[in-house]
Coordinates of C-alpha atoms and ligand atoms in Angstrom, one line a residue:
X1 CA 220.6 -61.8 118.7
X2 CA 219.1 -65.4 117.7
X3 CA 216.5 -67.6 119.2
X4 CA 218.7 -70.2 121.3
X5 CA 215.6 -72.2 122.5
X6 CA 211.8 -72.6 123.4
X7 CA 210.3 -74.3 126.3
X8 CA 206.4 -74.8 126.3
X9 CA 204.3 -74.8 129.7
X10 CA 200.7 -75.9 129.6
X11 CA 199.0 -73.6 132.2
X12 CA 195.4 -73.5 133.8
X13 CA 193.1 -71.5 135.7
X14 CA 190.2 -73.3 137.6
X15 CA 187.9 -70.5 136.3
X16 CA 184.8 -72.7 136.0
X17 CA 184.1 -73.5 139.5
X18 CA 183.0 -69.5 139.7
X19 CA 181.5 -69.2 136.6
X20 CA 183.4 -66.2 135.8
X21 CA 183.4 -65.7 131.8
X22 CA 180.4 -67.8 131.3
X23 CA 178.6 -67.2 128.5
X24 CA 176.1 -68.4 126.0
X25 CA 178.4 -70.6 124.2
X26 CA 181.0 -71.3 127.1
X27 CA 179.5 -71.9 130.0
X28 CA 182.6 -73.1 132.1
X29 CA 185.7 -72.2 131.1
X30 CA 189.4 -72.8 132.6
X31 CA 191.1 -69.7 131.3
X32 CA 194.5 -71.7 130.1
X33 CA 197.5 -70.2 128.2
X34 CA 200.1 -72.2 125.9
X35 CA 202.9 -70.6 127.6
X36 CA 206.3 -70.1 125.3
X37 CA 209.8 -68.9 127.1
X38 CA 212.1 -68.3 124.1
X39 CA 215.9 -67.5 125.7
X40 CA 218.6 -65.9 123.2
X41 CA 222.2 -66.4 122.3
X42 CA 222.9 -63.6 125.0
X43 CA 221.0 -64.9 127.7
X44 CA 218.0 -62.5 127.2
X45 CA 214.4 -64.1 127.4
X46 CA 211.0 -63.3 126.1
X47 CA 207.4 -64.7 127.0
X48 CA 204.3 -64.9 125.1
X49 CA 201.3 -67.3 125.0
X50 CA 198.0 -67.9 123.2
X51 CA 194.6 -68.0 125.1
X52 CA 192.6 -71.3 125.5
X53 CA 189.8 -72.1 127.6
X54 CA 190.7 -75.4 128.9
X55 CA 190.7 -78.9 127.6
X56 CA 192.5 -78.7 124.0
X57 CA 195.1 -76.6 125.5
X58 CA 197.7 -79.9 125.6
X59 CA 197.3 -79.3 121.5
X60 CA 198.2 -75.9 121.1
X61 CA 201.3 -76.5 123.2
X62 CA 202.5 -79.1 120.7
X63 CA 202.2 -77.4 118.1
X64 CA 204.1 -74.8 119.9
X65 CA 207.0 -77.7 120.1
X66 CA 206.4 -78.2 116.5
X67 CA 207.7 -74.7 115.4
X68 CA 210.3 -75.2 118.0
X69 CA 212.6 -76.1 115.1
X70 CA 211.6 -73.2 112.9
X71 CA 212.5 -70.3 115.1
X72 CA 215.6 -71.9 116.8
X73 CA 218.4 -70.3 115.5
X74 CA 215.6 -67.5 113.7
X75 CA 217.5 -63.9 113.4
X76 CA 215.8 -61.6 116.0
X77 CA 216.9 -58.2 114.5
X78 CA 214.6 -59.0 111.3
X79 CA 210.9 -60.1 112.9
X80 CA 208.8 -59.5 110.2
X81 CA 211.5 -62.5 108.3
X82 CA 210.7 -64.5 111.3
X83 CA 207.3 -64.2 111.5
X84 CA 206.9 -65.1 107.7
X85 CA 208.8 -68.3 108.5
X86 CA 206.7 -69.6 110.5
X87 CA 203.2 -68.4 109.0
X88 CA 204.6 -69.5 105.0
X89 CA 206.3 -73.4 106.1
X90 CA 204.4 -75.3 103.5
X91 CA 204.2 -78.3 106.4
X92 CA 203.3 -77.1 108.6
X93 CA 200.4 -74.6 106.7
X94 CA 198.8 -77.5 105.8
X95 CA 197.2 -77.3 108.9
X96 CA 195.3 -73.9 108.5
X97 CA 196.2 -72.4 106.7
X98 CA 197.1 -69.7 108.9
X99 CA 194.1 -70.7 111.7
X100 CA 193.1 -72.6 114.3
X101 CA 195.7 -74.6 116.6
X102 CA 198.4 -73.8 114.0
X103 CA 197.9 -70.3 114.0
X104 CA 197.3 -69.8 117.9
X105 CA 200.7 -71.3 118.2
X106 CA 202.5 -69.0 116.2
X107 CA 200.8 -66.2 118.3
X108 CA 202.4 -67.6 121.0
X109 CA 206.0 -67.9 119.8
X110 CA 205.7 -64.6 117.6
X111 CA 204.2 -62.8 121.5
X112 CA 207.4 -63.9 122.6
X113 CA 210.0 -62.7 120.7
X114 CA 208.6 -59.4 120.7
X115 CA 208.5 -59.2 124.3
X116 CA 212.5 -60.4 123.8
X117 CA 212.9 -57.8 121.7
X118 CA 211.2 -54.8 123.6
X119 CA 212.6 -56.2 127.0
X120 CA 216.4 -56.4 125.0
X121 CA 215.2 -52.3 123.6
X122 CA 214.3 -51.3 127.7
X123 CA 210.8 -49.9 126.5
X124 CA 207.6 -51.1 126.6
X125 CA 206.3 -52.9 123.5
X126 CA 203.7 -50.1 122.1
X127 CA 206.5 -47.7 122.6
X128 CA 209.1 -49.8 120.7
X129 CA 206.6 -50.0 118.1
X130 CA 205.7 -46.1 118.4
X131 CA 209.1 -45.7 117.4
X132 CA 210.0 -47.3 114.5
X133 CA 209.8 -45.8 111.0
X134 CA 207.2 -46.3 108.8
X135 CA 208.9 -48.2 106.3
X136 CA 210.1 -51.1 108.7
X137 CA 206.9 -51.2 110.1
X138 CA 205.2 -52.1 106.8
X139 CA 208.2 -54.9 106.3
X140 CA 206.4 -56.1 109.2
X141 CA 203.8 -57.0 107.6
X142 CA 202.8 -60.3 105.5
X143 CA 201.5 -58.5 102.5
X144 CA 200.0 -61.5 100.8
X145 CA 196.5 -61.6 99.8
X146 CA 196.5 -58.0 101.1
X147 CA 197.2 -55.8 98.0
X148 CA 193.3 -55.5 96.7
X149 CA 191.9 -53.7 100.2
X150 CA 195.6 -52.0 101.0
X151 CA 199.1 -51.9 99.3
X152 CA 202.3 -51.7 101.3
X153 CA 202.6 -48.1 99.6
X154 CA 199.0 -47.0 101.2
X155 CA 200.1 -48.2 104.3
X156 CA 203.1 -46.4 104.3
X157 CA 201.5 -43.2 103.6
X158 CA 199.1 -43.4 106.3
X159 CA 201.9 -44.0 108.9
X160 CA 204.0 -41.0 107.3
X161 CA 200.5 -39.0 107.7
X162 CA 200.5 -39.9 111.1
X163 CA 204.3 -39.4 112.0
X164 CA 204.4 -35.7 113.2
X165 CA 201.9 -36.7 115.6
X166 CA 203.5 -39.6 117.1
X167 CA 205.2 -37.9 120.4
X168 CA 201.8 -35.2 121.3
X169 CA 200.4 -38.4 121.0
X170 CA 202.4 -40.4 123.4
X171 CA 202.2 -37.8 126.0
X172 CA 198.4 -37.3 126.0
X173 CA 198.1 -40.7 126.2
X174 CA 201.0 -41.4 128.8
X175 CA 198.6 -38.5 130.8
X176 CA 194.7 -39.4 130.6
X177 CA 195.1 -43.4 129.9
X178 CA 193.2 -45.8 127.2
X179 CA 189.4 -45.7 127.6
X180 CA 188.2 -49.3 128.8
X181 CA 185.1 -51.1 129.1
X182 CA 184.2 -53.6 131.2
X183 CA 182.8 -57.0 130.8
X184 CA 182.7 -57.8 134.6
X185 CA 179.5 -57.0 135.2
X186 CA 177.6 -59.2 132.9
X187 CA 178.5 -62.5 132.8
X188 CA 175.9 -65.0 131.6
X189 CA 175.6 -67.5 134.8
X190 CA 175.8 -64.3 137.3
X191 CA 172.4 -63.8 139.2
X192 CA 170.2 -60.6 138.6
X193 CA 171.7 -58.9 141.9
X194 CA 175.2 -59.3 140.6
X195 CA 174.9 -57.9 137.8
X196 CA 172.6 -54.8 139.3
X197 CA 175.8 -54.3 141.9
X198 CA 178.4 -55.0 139.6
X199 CA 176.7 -52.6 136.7
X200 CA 176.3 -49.9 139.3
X201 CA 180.1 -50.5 140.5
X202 CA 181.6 -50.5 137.1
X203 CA 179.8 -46.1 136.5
X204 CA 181.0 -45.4 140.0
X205 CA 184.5 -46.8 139.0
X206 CA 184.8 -44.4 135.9
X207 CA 183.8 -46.8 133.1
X208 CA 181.5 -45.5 130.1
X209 CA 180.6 -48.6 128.7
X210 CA 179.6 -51.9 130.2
X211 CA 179.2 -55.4 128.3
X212 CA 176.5 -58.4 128.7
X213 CA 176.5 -61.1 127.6
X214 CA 172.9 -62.7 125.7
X215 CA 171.7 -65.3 123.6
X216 CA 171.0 -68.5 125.9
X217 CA 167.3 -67.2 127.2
X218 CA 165.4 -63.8 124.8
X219 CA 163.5 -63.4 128.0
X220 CA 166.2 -63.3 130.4
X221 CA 168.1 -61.0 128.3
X222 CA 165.9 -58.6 128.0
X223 CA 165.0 -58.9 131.7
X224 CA 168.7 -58.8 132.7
X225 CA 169.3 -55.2 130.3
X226 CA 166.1 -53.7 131.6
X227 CA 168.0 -54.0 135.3
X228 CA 171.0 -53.1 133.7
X229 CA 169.9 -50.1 132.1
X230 CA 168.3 -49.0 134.7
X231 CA 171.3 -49.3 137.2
X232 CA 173.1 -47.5 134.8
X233 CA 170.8 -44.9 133.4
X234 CA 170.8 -43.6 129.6
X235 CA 174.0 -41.5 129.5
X236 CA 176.0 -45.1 129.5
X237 CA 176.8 -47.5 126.6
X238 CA 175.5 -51.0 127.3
X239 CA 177.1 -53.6 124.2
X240 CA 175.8 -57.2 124.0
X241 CA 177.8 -60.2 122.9
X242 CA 175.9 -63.0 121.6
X243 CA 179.2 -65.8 120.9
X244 CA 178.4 -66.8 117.9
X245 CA 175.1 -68.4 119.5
X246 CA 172.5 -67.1 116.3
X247 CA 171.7 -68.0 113.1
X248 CA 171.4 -64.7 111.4
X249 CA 167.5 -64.3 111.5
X250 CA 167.4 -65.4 115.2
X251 CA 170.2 -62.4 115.4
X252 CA 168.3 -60.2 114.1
X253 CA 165.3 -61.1 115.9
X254 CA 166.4 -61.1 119.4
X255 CA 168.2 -57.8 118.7
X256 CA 165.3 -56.4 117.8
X257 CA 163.9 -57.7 120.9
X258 CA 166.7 -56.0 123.2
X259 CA 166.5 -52.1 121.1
X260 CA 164.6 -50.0 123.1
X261 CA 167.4 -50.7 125.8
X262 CA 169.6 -49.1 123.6
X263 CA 172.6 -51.6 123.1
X264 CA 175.8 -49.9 121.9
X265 CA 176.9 -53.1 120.0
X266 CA 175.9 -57.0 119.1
X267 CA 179.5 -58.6 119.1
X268 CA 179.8 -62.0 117.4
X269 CA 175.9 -62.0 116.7
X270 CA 176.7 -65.3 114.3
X271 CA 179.7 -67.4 113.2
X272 CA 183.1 -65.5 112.7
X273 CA 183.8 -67.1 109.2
X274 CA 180.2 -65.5 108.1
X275 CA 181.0 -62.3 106.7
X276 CA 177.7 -61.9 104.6
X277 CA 175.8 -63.3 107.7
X278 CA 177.8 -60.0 109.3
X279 CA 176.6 -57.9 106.6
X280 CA 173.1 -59.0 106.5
X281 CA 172.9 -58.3 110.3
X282 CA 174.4 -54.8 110.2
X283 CA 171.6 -53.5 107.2
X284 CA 168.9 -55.3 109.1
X285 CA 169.6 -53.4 112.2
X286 CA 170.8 -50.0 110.5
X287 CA 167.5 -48.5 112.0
X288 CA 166.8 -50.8 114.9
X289 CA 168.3 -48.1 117.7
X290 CA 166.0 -46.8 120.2
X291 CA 166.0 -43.3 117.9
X292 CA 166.3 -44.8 114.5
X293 CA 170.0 -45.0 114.5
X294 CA 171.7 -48.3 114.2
X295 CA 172.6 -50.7 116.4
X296 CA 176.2 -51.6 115.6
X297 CA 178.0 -54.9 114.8
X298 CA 181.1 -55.9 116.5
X299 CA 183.1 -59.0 115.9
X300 CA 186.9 -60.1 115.4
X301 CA 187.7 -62.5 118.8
X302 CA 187.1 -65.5 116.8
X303 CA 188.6 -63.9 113.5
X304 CA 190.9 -66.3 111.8
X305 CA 193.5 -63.9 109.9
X306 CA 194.0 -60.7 108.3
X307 CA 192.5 -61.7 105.3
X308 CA 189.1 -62.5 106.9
X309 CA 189.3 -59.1 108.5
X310 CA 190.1 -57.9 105.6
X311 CA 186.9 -59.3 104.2
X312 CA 184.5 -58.3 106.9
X313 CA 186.0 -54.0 106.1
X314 CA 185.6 -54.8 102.1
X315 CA 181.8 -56.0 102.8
X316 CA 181.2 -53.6 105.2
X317 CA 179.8 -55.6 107.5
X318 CA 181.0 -54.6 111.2
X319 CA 181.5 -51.1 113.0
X320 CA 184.1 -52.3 115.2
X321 CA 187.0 -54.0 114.7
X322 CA 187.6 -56.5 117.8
X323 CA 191.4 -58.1 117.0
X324 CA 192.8 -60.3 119.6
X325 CA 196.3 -60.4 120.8
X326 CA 196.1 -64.3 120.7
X327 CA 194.0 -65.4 117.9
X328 CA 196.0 -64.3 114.8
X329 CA 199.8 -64.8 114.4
X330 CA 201.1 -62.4 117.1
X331 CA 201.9 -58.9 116.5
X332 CA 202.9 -58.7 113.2
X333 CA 199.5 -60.0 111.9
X334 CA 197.7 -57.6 114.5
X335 CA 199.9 -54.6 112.5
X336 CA 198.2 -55.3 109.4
X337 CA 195.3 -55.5 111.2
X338 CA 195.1 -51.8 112.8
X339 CA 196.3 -51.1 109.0
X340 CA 193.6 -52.5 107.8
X341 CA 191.3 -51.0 110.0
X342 CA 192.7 -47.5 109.9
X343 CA 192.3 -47.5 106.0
X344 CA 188.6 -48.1 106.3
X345 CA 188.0 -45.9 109.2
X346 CA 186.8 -48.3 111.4
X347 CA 187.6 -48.0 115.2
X348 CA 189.7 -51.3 116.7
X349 CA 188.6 -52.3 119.8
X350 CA 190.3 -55.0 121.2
X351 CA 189.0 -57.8 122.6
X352 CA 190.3 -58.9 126.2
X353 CA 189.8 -60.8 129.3
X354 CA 190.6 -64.3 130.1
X355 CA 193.9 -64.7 131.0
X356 CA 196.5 -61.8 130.1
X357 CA 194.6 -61.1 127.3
X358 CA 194.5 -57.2 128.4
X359 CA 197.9 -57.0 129.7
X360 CA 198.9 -57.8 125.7
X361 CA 196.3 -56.3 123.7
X362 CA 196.6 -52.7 125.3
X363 CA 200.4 -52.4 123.7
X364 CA 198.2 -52.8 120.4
X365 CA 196.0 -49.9 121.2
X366 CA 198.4 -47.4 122.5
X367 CA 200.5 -48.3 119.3
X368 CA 197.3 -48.0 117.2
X369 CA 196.6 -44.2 118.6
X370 CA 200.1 -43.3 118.7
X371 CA 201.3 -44.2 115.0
X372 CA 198.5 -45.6 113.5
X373 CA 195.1 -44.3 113.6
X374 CA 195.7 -41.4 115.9
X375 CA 192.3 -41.5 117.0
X376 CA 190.3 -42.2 120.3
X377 CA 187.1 -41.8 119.5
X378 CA 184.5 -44.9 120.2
X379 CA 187.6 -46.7 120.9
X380 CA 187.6 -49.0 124.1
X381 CA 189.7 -52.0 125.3
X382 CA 187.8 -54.4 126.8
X383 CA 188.3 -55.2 130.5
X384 CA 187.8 -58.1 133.1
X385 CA 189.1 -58.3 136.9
X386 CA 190.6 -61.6 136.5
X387 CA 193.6 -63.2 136.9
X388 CA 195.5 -60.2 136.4
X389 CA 198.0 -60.9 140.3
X390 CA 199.5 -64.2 137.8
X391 CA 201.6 -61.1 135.8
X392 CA 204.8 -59.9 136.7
X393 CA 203.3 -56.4 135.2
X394 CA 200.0 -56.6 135.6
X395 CA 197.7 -53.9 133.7
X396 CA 196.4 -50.7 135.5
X397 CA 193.4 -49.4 135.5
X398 CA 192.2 -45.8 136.4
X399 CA 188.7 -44.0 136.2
X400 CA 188.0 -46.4 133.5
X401 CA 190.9 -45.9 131.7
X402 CA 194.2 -48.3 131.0
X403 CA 197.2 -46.1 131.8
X404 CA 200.1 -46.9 129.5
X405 CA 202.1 -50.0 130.1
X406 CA 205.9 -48.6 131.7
X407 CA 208.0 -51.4 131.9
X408 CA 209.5 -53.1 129.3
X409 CA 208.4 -55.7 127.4
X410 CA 205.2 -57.2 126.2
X411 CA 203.4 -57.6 130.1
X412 CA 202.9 -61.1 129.1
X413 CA 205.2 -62.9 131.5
X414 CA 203.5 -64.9 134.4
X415 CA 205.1 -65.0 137.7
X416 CA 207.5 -68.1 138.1
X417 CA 205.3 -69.5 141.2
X418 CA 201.6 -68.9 138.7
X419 CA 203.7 -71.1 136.4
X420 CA 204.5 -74.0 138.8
X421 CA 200.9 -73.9 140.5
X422 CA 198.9 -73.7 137.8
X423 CA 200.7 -76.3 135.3
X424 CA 198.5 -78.7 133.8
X425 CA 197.9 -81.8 135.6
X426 CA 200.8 -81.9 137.4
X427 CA 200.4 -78.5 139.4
X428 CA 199.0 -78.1 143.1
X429 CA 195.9 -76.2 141.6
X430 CA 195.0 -79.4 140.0
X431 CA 196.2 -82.0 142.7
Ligands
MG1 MG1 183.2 -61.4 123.1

């Protein structure tokens, strides 16, 4: 199969007039997705997008259309070529390289031909995955500036290690579901009430781990986890995300402020690029915890590429490893990721939420415990109950848990009348 052609959609959500996923460095986003329908030779069709949060949205989309010419006619039996042609076009990298809108693009066109290709195969993506051999999924992989952390030969052992596993693996995991977290609960413009309810809800509904976010007011945080805490007693994790808000000594200096709360995680405590501001953060606090144990540093929403990641593991600088489905190139660059991660021990746990963000990133983690890491322990995918009736295959949630995508593909295509309402400016959501 080839790529016959692309279309682009610029597509909104009027999210802001709630104030759902506010926090203290977005305070009123339109969760928006350049939208990419790639059709084949045979008919077949695949969706993907990358995740925006409003205005800026128009730009991604073009330079969606300006890979348009690279992938036309692109050989769909050999994605890890494909993917490389669009990452390496010296142009067109000129732009990044390899991050920002360049870079969410290609997330968006590389999305979409896997969900071609997994729709064409009649599985669900982290089962196509689950299935191939090790050696083509490290040809997946762009290798470059790679080799000094983890060499395409270490990466094949690891897989080849984890092979015999693969199919106990995929049953357990077809039976008790992905543990989830949810952010739902704490969103930074939500009164004190809403988040008591919504905290309380989110135990009742199965979850283990709740999220809030911080770093607008230190008094109201500490406020809003003291109700938090106690709506949820001791026995549940409570993680923080900051949003790049701090400087690292303010980081430091709030968190301190919020320990005897006992926060699971600071996510994104400073800027993503800052991976000695990371490191600094995560030895201050090593002994911060309500007992003396650390409090633990999350971060990877806002993480350019693999080789930043890669970075942030070498320095030792985070405990979780937070990849986005979006944010990097697409699936390929998310496999070196989980690679990456699995090398250095370090659990991936994904971020999610605004728009369709969990219906692709849960492929990733199923993948990642089925042939990758083969672990579950302290891994969580993040969850938020929004905007999940715009997907043909929405994601399911039980007792806290994901339970594994069915259908085929990527779950990454919208419904054709979401498309129609919600495009940008001519849809009736925006009349
Ligand atoms: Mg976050």
């Amino acid at each position: 199969m080839r790529v016959a052609s692309l279309s682009s959609y610029d597509i909104r959500f009027p999210t802001s007039r709630e104030l759902d996923g506010s926090d203290a460095m977005n305070p009123d986003p339109d969760y928006s997705a350049a939208y990419v329908v790639l059709r084949a030779d045979d008919g077949s069709e695949g969706h993907g997008f990358t995740f925006t949060i409003g205005r800026g949205n128009e730009v991604c989309r073009a330079a969606v259309d300006a890979l348009a010419p690279l992938i036309i006619g692109g050989d769909l039996s050999d994605l890890g070529g494909l993917s490389r042609r669009l990452t390496h076009d010296s142009q067109l990298r000129w732009l990044g390289p390899e991050k920002g809108v360049m870079h969410l693009a290609t997330a968006a066109v590389i999305n979409a031909a896997w969900d071609l290709v997994a729709t064409a195969a009649r599985k669900p993506l982290w089962a196509f995955l689950s299935d191939m051999p090790p050696d083509e999924l490290v040809d997946l992989v762009d290798w470059r500036y790679l080799t000094d952390a983890l060499t395409p030969g270490a990466a094949r052992d690891l897989l080849v290690d984890a092979a015999p596993g693969r199919a106990s693996r995929a049953e357990h995991i077809r039976e008790v579901g992905y543990p989830a977290y949810t952010t739902s609960a704490g969103w930074l413009g939500y009164p004190d009430e809403k988040i008591r309810h919504l905290a309380h809800q989110a135990v009742a509904d199965g979850f283990r781990q709740i999220k809030l976010k911080v770093g607008a007011d230190q008094a109201d945080d500490v406020r809003r986890f003291a109700l938090a805490r106690a709506a949820v007693g001791p026995g549940i994790r409570i993680a923080v995300d900051a949003n790049q808000r701090w400087d690292v000594p303010a980081a430091i200096g709030w968190m301190t402020a919020l320990a005897p709360y006992d926060p699971w995680w600071i996510e994104e405590p400073t800027s993503p690029d800052d991976i000695l501001g990371h490191a600094a953060i995560r030895r201050a606090l090593a002994k911060s915890g309500p007992d003396g144990g650390p409090i633990r540093v999350a971060t990877g929403e806002h993480v350019a590429n693999r080789v930043v990641f890669k970075q942030l593991l070498q320095a030792d600088a985070i405990d979780f490893v937070q990849l986005d489905a979006c944010r990097v190139a697409g699936v390929n660059e998310n496999i070196a990721i989980l690679l990456l991660a699995a090398a250095y021990g370090k659990p991936v746990c994904p971020h999610a939420g605004g728009v369709g963000l969990c219906e692709a990133v849960q492929h990733l983690s199923f993948f990642d415990y089925v042939a990758v890491s083969g672990r579950l322990d302290d891994r969580v995918i993040e969850y938020v109950d929004h905007l999940h009736e715009h997907f043909i295959d929405p994601v399911v949630i039980e007792r806290g848990a994901y339970r594994a995508p069915s259908a085929p593909g990527f779950s990454t295509r919208m419904r054709p009348e979401s498309l129609v309402r919600y495009a940008y400016p001519e849809g009736a959501a925006w009349s």
